[in-house]
Structure formats: C-alpha cells, structure tokens
PDB file of C-alpha atoms and ligand atoms in Angstrom:
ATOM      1  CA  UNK A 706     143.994  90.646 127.919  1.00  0.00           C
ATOM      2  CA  UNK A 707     142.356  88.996 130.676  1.00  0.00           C
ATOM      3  CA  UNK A 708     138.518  89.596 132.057  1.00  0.00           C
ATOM      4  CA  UNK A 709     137.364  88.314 135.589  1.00  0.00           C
ATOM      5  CA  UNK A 710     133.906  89.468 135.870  1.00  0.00           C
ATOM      6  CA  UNK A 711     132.570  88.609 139.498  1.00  0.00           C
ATOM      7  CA  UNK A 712     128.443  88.609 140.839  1.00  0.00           C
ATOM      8  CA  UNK A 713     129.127  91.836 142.860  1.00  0.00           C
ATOM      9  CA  UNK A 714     131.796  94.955 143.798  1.00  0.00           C
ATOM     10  CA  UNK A 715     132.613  92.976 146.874  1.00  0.00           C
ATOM     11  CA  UNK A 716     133.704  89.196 144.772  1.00  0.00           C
ATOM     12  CA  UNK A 717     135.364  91.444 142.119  1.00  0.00           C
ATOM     13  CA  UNK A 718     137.623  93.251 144.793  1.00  0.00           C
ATOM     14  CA  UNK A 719     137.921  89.652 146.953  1.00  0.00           C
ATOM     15  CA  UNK A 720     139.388  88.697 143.631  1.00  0.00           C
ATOM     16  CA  UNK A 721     141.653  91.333 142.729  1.00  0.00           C
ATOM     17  CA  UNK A 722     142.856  91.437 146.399  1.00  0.00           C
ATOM     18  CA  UNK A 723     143.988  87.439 145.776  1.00  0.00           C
ATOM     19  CA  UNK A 724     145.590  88.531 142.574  1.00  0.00           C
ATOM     20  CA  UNK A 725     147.424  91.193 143.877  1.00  0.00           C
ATOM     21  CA  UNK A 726     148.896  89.455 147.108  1.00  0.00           C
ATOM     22  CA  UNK A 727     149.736  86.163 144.630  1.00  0.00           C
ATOM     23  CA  UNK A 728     152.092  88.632 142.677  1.00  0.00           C
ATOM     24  CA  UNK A 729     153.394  90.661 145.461  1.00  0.00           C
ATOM     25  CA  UNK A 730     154.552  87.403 147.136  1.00  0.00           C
ATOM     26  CA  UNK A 731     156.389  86.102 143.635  1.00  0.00           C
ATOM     27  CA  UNK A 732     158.009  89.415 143.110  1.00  0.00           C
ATOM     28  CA  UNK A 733     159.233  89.885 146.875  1.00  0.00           C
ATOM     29  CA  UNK A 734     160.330  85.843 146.362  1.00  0.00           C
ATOM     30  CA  UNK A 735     161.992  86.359 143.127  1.00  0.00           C
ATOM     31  CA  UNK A 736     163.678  90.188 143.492  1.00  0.00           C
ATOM     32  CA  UNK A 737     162.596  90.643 147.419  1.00  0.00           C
ATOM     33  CA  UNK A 738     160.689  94.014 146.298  1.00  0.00           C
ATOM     34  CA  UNK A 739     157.232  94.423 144.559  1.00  0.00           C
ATOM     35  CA  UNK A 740     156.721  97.696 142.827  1.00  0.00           C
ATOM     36  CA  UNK A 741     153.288  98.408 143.093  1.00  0.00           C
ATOM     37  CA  UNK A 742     151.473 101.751 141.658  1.00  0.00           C
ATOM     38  CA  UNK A 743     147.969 102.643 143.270  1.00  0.00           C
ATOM     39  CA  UNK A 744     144.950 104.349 141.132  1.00  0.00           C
ATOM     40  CA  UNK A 745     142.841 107.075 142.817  1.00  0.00           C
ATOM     41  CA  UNK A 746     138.913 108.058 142.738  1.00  0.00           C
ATOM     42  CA  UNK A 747     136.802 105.938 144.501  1.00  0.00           C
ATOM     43  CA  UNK A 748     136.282 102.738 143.242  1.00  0.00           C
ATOM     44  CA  UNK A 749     139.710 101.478 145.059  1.00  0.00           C
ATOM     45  CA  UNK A 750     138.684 102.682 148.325  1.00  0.00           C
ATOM     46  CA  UNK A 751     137.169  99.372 149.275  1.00  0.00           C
ATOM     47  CA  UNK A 752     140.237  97.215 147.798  1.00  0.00           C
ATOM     48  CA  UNK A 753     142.647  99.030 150.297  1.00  0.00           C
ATOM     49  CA  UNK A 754     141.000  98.883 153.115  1.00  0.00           C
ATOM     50  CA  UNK A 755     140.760  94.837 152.522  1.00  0.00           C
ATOM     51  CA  UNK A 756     143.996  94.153 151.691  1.00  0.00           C
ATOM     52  CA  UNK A 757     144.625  96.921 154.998  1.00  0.00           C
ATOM     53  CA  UNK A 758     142.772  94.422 157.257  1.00  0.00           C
ATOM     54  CA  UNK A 759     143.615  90.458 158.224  1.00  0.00           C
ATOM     55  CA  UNK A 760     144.512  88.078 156.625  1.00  0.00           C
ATOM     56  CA  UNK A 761     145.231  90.143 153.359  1.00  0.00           C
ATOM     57  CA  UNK A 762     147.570  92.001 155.833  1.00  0.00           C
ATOM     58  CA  UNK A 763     149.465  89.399 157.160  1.00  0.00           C
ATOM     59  CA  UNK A 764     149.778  87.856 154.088  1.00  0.00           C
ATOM     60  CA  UNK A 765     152.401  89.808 152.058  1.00  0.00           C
ATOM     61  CA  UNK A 766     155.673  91.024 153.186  1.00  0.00           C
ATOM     62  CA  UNK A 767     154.755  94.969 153.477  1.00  0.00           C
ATOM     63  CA  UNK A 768     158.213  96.254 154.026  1.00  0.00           C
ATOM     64  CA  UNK A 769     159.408  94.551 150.364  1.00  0.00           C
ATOM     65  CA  UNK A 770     156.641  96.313 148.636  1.00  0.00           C
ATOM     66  CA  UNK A 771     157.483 100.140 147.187  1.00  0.00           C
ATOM     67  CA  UNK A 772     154.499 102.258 146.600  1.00  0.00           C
ATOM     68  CA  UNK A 773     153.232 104.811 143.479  1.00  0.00           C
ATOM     69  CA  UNK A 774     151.102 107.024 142.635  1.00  0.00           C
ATOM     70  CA  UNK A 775     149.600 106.514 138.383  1.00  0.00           C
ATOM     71  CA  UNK A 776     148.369 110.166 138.473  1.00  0.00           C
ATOM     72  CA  UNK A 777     147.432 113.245 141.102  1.00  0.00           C
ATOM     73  CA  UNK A 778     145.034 115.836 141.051  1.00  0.00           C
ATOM     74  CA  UNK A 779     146.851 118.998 141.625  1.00  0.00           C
ATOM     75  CA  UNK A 780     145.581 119.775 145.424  1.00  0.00           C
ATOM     76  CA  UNK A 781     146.771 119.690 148.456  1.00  0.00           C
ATOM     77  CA  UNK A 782     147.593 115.880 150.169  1.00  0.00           C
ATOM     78  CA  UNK A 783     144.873 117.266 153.108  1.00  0.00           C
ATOM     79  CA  UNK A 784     142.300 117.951 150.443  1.00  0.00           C
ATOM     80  CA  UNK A 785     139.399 115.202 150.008  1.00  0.00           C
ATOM     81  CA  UNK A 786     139.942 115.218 146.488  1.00  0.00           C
ATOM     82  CA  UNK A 787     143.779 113.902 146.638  1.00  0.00           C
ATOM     83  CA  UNK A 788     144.561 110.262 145.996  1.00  0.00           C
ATOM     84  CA  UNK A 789     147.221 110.154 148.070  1.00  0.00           C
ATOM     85  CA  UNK A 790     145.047 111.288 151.283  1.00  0.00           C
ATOM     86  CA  UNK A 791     142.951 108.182 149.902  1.00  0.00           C
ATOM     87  CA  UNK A 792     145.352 105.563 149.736  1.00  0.00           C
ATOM     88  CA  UNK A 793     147.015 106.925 152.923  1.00  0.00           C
ATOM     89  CA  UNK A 794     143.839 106.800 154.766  1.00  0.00           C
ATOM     90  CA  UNK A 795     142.822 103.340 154.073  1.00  0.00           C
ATOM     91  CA  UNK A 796     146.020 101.504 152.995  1.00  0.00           C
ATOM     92  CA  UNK A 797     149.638 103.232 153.740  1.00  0.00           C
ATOM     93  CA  UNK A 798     148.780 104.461 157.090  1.00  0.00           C
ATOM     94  CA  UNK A 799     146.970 101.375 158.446  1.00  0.00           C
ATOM     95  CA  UNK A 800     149.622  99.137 157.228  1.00  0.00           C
ATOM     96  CA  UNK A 801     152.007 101.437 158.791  1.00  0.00           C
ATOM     97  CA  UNK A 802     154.341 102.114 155.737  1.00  0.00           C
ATOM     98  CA  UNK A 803     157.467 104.330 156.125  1.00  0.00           C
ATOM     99  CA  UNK A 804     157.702 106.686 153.927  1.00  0.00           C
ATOM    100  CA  UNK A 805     160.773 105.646 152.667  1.00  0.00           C
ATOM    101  CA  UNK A 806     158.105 103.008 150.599  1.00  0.00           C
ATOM    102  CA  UNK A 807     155.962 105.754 149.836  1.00  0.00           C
ATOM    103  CA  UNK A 808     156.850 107.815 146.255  1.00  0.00           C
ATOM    104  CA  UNK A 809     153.775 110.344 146.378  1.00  0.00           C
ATOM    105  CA  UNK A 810     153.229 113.189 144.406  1.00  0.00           C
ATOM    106  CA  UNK A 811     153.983 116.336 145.420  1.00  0.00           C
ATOM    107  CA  UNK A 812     151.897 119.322 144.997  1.00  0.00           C
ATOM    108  CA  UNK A 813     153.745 121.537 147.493  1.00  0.00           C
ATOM    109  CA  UNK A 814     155.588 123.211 144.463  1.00  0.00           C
ATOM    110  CA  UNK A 815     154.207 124.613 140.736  1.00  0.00           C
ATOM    111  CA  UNK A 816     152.176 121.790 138.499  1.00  0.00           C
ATOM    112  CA  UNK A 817     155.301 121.380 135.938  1.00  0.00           C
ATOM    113  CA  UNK A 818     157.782 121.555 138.355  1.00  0.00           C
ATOM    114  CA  UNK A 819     155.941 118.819 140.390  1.00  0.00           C
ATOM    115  CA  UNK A 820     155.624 116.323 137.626  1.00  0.00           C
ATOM    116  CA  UNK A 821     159.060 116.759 136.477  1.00  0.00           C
ATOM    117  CA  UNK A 822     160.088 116.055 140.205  1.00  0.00           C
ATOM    118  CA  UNK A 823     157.904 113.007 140.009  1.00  0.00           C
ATOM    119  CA  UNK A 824     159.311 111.700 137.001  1.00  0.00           C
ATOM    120  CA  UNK A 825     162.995 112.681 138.399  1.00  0.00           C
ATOM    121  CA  UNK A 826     161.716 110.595 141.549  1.00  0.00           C
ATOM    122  CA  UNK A 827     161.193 107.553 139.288  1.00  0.00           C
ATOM    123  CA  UNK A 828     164.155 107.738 137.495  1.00  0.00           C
ATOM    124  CA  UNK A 829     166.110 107.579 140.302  1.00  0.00           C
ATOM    125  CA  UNK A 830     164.325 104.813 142.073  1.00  0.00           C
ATOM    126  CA  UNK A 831     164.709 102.828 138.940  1.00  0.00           C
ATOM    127  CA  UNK A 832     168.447 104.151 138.268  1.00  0.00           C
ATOM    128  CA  UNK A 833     169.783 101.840 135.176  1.00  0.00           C
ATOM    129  CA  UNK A 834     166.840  99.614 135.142  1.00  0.00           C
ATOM    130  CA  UNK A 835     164.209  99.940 132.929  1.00  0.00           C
ATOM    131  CA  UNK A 836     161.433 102.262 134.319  1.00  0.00           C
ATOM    132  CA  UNK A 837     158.649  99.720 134.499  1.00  0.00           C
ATOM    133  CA  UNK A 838     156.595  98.666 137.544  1.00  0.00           C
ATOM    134  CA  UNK A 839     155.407  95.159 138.556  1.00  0.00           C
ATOM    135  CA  UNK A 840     151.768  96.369 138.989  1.00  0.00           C
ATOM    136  CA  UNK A 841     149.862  99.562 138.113  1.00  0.00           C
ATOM    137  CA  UNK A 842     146.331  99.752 139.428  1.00  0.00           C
ATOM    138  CA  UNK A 843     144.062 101.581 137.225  1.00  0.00           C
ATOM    139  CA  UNK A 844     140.105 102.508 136.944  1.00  0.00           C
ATOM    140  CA  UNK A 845     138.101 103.681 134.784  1.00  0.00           C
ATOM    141  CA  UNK A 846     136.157 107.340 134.024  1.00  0.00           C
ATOM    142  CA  UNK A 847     132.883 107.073 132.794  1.00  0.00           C
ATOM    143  CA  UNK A 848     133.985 108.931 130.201  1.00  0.00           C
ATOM    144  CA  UNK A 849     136.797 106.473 129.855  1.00  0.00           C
ATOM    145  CA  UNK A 850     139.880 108.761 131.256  1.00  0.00           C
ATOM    146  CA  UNK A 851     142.357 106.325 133.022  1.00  0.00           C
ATOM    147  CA  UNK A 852     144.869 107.673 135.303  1.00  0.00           C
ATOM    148  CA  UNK A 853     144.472 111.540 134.345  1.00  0.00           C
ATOM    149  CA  UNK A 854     144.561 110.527 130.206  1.00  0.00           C
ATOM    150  CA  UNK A 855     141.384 112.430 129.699  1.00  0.00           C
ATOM    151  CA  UNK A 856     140.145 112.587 126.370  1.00  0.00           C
ATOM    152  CA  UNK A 857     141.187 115.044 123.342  1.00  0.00           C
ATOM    153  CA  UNK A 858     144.284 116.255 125.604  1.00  0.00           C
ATOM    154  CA  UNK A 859     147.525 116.448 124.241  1.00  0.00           C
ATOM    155  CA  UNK A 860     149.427 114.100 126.722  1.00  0.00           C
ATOM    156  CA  UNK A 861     147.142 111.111 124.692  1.00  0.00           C
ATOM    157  CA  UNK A 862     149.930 111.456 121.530  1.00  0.00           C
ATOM    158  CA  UNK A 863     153.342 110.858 123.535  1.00  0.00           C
ATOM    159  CA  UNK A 864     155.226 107.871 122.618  1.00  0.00           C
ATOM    160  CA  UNK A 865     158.373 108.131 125.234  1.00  0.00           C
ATOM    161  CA  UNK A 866     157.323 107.696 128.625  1.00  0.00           C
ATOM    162  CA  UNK A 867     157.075 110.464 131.456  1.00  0.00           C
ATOM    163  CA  UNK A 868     155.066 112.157 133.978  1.00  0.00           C
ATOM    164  CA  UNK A 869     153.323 114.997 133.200  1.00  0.00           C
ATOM    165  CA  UNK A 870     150.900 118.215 134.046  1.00  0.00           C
ATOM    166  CA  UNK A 871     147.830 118.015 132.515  1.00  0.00           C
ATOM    167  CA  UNK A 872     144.494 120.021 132.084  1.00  0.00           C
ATOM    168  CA  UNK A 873     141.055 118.641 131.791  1.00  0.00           C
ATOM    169  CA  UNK A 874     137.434 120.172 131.778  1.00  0.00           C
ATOM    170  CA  UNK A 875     136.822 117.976 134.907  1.00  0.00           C
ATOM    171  CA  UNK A 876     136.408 119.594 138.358  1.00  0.00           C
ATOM    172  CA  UNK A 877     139.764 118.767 139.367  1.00  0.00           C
ATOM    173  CA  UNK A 878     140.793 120.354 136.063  1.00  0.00           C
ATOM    174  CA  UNK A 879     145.079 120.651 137.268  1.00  0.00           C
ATOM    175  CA  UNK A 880     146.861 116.972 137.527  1.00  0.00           C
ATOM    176  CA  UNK A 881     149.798 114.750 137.295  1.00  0.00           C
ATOM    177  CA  UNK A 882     149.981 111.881 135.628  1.00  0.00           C
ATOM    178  CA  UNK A 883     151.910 108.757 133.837  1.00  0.00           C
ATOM    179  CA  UNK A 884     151.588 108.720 130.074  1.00  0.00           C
ATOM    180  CA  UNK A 885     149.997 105.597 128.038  1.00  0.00           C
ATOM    181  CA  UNK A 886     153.949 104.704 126.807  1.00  0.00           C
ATOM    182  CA  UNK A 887     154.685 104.712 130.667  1.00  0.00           C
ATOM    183  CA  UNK A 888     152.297 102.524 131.904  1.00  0.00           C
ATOM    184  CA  UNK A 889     152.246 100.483 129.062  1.00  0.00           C
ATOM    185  CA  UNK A 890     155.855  99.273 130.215  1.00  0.00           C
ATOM    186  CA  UNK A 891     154.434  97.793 133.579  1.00  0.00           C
ATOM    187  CA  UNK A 892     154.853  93.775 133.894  1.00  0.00           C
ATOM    188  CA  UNK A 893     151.131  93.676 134.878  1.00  0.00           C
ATOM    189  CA  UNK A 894     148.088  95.928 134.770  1.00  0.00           C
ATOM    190  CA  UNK A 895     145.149  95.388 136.770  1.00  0.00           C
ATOM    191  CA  UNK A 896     142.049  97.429 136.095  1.00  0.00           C
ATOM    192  CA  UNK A 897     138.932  97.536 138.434  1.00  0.00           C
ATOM    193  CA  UNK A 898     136.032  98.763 137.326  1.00  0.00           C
ATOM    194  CA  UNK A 899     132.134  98.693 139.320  1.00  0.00           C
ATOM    195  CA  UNK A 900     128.849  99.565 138.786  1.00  0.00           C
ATOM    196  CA  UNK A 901     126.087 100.206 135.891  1.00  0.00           C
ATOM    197  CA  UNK A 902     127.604 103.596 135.474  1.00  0.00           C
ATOM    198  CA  UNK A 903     130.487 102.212 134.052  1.00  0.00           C
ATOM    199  CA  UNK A 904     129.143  99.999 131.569  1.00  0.00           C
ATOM    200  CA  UNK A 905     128.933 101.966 129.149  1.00  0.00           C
ATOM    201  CA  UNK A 906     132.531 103.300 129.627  1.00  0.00           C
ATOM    202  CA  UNK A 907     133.341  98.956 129.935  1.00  0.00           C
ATOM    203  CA  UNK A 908     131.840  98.332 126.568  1.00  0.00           C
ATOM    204  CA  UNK A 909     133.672 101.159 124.679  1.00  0.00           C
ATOM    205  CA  UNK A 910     136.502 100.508 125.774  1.00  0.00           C
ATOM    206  CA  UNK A 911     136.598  96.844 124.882  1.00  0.00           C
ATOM    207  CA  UNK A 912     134.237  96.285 122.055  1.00  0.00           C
ATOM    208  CA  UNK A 913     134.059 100.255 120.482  1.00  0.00           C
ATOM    209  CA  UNK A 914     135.529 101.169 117.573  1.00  0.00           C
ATOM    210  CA  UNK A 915     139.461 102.160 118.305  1.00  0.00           C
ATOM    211  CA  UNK A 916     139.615 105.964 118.911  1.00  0.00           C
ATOM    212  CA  UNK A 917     142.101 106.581 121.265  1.00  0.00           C
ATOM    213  CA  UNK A 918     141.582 110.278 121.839  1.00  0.00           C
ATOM    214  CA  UNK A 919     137.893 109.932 122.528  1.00  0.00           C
ATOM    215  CA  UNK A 920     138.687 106.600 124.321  1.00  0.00           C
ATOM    216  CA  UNK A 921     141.839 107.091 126.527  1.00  0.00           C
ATOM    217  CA  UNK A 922     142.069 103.790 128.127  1.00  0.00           C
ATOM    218  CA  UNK A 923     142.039 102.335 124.506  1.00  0.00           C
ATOM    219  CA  UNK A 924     145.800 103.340 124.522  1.00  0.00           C
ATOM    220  CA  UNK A 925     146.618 100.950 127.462  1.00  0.00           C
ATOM    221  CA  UNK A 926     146.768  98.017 125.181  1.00  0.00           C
ATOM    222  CA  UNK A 927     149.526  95.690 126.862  1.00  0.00           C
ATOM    223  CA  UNK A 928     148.527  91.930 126.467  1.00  0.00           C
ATOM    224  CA  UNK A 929     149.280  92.305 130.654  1.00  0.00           C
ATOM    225  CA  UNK A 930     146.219  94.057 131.533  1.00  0.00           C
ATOM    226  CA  UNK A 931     143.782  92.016 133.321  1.00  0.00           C
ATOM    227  CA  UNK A 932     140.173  93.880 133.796  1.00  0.00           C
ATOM    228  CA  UNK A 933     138.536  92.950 137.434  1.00  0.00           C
ATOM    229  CA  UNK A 934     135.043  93.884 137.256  1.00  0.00           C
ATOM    230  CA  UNK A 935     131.345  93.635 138.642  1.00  0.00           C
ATOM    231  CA  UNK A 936     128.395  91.759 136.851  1.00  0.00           C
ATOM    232  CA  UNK A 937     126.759  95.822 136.957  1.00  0.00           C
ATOM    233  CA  UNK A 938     129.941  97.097 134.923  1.00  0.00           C
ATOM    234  CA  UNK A 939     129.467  94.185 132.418  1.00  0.00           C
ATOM    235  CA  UNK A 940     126.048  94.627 131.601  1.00  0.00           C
ATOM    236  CA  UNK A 941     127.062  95.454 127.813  1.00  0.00           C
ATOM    237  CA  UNK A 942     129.454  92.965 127.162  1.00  0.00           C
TER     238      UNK A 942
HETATM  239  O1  LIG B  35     139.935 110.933 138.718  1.00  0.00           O
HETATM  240  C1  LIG B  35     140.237 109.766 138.739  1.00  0.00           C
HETATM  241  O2  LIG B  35     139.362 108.861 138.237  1.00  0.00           O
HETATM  242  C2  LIG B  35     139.719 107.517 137.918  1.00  0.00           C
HETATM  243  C3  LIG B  35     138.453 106.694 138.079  1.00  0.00           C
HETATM  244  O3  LIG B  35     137.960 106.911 139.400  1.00  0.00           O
HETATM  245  P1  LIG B  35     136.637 106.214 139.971  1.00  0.00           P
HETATM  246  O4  LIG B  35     136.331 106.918 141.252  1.00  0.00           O
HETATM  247  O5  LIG B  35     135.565 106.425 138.954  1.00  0.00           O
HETATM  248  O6  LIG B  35     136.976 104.793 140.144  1.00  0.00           O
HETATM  249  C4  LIG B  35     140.856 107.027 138.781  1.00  0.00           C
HETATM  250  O7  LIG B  35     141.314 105.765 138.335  1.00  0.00           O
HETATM  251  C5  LIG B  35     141.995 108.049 138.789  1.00  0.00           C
HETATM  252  O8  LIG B  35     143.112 107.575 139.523  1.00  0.00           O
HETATM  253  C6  LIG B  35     141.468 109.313 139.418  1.00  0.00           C
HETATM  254  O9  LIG B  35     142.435 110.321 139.527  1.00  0.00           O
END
C-alpha cells in the first residue's frame, strides 16, 4: 500500500492526475489500451475536469483508453445523482469519447437485470482474459462505503467476483456495483480521498481494528492500492 498525502485537494488531485496519465501511457505503450474504471460522488469531479483540460489532455492517447463504471446508483443517466452524468459531464464528453470506449451502466431496465447486463458487458469485453482492469478509481464514504460496498450488506461476503444490485439505507438506497473480489483483481487501485470529513473515515480504514462489514473499504486490501489524499483527510494519521 502506498500513501501520497499532498498540502491541499488541488496538489493531491495534481498528483493523482500525473499518476494516472504515467500509467495510461505504459499500458497504451505496452498493450495499446488502458482499462480504466471511474468512481462517482463528488470528490472526482475536480480530477476529471483536469485531466479534461490541457496539457493532461493532450497528454495521453484518449482513443487507447476504455472506460468503466466501479458502481451506479440506480437512477436515471439525466438524474444529478448518476455517476455516469458526472463523469460524462466533466470527462467523457469534453474529451469527446465514442461510446464505443464508454461501458456505462444501464438503468434503463430492472436493478438485477441491469447488473447482470453489466457484468455480461465485462465479460465480454474481457472474453478469455482475466477480468481485471489496469486502474479502478475509488473514494471513500464517510462512513467508509467504497464503490456501493456499504456496510452490514450482504454483497461485503462474496468471494467470486461480479456485479451486483445492492440496497443501502443511503438516499440513493438502489445501486450497482463491483464486489471487493472484483476489484481486488485490478493491476492498480488508486483511491482519492479530501477533506476533514473524511478523516475519520481515513483513519479507520487504515489504522482501525479490521472489521470488514462495519469497514467496507477494509476489504480492498491489494498491495496495488495507492491512497491520494489531502493534509485535511489525514488529520488522524
Ligand atoms: O456514493 C458514492 O460515494 C463514494 C464517495 O463519494 P464522495 O462524493 O464522498 O467522494 C463514491 O466513491 C462512489 O462512487 C459513489 O457512488
């Protein structure tokens, strides 16, 4: 495990943003294709606008690079809550990605059906290669859900991986999501995490005792995760 904590929200995402293009760059040059899956919520609003804008997007080869979705809250793609109408707003659409590169989430059709689609979606893409993605971008809940792994929900004691409908006590209480055994197969996992809010949540989840279904992210335990966070988030470290 690897910890970059920057002065502000702004260094830690400057930071992430180099990390991410640097492994885009050696994927495309090694396989010519970067497999890259995108958290939702807020915090990465500000990342994909950056790497949206110059020179983060000249710097990468945009039409090698194949885009995911870790988890969906079941709305509609128009709704404000969706993470796909966030990452097309400030990343797919500015960068002009077809959507050929674009493996969303779809919430057109009933919650099971659309995360066995999803999962169908991925299987294919993959076809006999292993299912596991160069990069999954994650954050962090304060109550230390990652992707939709909330805590004390049954989806926190799979062990194959697979996408799959969950319910939470949160407002957006219907989602889709990838499974700890799913993500834990990606090559590299980068988390980024901001503000004194999330300390708490920071400090649980890397010093707390291990209790995985009070502590979701404690089940994303690949020595490839590397945590990008803010001086704020790190206050209890
Ligand atoms: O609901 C979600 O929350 C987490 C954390 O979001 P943030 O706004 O607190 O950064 C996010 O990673 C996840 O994709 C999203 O669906």
């Amino acid at each position: 495990m690897m910890l970059s904590i920057s002065p502000t929200k702004k260094e830690a995402i400057h930071s992430i943003a180099l990390h991410i293009v640097s492994l885009a760059k050696k994927n495309i040059a090694e396989k010519n294709a970067f497999t890259l899956v995108l958290s939702g919520g807020q915090t990465p609003e500000e990342l994909y606008k950056l790497l949206a804008a110059p020179p983060f997007n000249e710097a990468v080869n945009w039409s090698k690079v194949f885009f995911f979705f870790g988890d969906e809250r079941f709305v509609p793609p128009t709704d404000e809550e969706s993470n796909y109408r966030m990452a097309a707003a400030t990343l797919l659409t500015p960068l002009q990605i077809p959507p050929e590169q674009i493996f969303f989430i779809d919430t057109a059709v009933a919650i099971n059906k659309a995360a066995e689609l999803y999962q169908q979606k991925l299987k294919s893409f993959f076809g006999n290669s292993e299912m596991s993605f160069d990069l999954i971008l994650l954050g962090l809940g304060e109550n230390l859900h990652v992707a939709s792994l909330f805590p004390h929900t049954a989806i926190l004691h799979d062990t194959e991986p697979a996408v799959k409908a969950v319910k939470t006590d949160d407002k957006n209480a219907y989602r889709i999501t990838m499974n700890a055994p799913l993500i834990n197969k990606a090559k590299c996992i980068y988390f980024l995490v901001s503000g004194k809010n999330k300390a708490s949540a920071i400090r649980q989840a890397l010093k707390g005792p291990i209790d995985t279904d009070a502590f979701p992210v404690q089940l994303i335990k690949t020595p490839r995760v590397h945590w990008f966070i803010d001086k704020d988030a790190g206050t209890g470290l």
